[in-house]
């Protein structure tokens, strides 16, 4: 496979998007909006107070699936990584999922009666998936991420209260890792149901767009899960270990 | 080009350790790393074939047969018509039916060539089959999966072992590209294998 050129701080943001339009939502996720003229990514990031190296690592890992900078990403504070991940959760739930839902709804309205049943089936399947994804992301936002932040805080301040200590001992990140399900399996099923097994529908364009959006969500989720599994979790394990060491030394 | 990476399942039937070991060695020489099943008698072989839902490559050594080789082979073929089969035999043993064989006294390059072809031809046959058509048995299993039965329940209901259920399910998923139960259920309803009304009733009870 051809090795893709990676972007650096001096790359112009406009060039980045021209080179790979799939990065449009990623750049948006950092709060960057269009109208940046010929500025480089470094210039834009400084303006917006974004960590340019972090943004670049994320952009590059979306751009080239072979590039995955586990080690260097792990050097960034967990807070930064979590901020990004939470933003991404919002993007899935508030933008991507409703978008896909809209296509399915439109299809439901557009199909002939004999196909109505099939689209309803798809809709039911997608609704189930939606609920699972929502619970999955909510669990991370409400429980996992705050836990990680409290660890990082404790480490910075070198204060470990008993509650946190107990939590590390009984409910460490390893628990989460074990239960961290793959959010993409069902999407892949949905793709195959549409591609291989759905009887032809009369709303070709809608169906094509639906499929494209599912592919996009899936690949986005893929990188997202990678960041959680290969960057965040190993980092948290390290932080937990450090914290336990400090605590034991004090006693 | 994507090649077929599926691991081949090979049965070596011989009650003579030296032959078994020899065949294994030859397989690795021609670059085949199979999942191996060793059996030492015709009965053992038949039992294995009855349990297995995969296509197995059968390498049969003459020494497991008691008397009528050809009749026994036709019995084996009746159990597993899809399993490719090759016989290793003494050159004095005469085989009239149309099966593949290798004589003990053949030279190295002939033996390697014959075995290599044995595996290659089957590969090509494999590619021609439509990979998305489920067998009747797989449809039976799919129905039960879609209705929400567990592997254990399906095994009890259809009088097969749990392992067989698992293997069928693996094959179904491989053929359809659908992994989750919810996805399989949608597939089953799309194809009218199950009636959604009935499914709702079952879930309520």
PDB file of C-alpha atoms in Angstrom, chain A residues 117-118 121-122 125 128 185-186 188-189 192-193 196-199, chain B residues 132 175-180 182-184 186-187 189-192:
ATOM      1  CA  UNK A 117     -42.024  -3.890   5.984  1.00  0.00           C
ATOM      2  CA  UNK A 118     -38.328  -4.278   5.141  1.00  0.00           C
ATOM      3  CA  UNK A 121     -37.218  -3.845   9.995  1.00  0.00           C
ATOM      4  CA  UNK A 122     -34.058  -1.871   9.238  1.00  0.00           C
ATOM      5  CA  UNK A 125     -32.564  -2.692  13.949  1.00  0.00           C
ATOM      6  CA  UNK A 128     -31.741  -0.910  18.801  1.00  0.00           C
ATOM      7  CA  UNK A 185     -20.266  -4.981  14.846  1.00  0.00           C
ATOM      8  CA  UNK A 186     -23.912  -4.073  14.491  1.00  0.00           C
ATOM      9  CA  UNK A 188     -21.346  -3.928   9.872  1.00  0.00           C
ATOM     10  CA  UNK A 189     -24.408  -6.166  10.029  1.00  0.00           C
ATOM     11  CA  UNK A 192     -24.453  -6.241   4.879  1.00  0.00           C
ATOM     12  CA  UNK A 193     -28.213  -6.394   5.278  1.00  0.00           C
ATOM     13  CA  UNK A 196     -26.485  -8.112   0.217  1.00  0.00           C
ATOM     14  CA  UNK A 197     -29.994  -8.909   1.287  1.00  0.00           C
ATOM     15  CA  UNK A 198     -32.436  -6.044   0.962  1.00  0.00           C
ATOM     16  CA  UNK A 199     -34.810  -6.421  -1.943  1.00  0.00           C
TER      17      UNK A 199
ATOM     18  CA  UNK B 132     -24.421 -16.778   0.535  1.00  0.00           C
ATOM     19  CA  UNK B 175     -21.696 -16.823   4.631  1.00  0.00           C
ATOM     20  CA  UNK B 176     -23.933 -13.857   5.405  1.00  0.00           C
ATOM     21  CA  UNK B 177     -21.464 -11.443   6.964  1.00  0.00           C
ATOM     22  CA  UNK B 178     -23.899 -10.895   9.825  1.00  0.00           C
ATOM     23  CA  UNK B 179     -22.696 -11.430  13.356  1.00  0.00           C
ATOM     24  CA  UNK B 180     -25.269 -10.183  15.835  1.00  0.00           C
ATOM     25  CA  UNK B 182     -30.471  -8.859  15.986  1.00  0.00           C
ATOM     26  CA  UNK B 183     -28.941  -8.787  12.497  1.00  0.00           C
ATOM     27  CA  UNK B 184     -29.623 -12.470  11.928  1.00  0.00           C
ATOM     28  CA  UNK B 186     -33.692  -9.182  10.473  1.00  0.00           C
ATOM     29  CA  UNK B 187     -32.215 -11.461   7.828  1.00  0.00           C
ATOM     30  CA  UNK B 189     -37.599 -12.049   8.623  1.00  0.00           C
ATOM     31  CA  UNK B 190     -36.498 -10.514   5.300  1.00  0.00           C
ATOM     32  CA  UNK B 191     -36.372 -14.029   3.898  1.00  0.00           C
ATOM     33  CA  UNK B 192     -39.581 -15.151   5.563  1.00  0.00           C
TER      34      UNK B 192
END
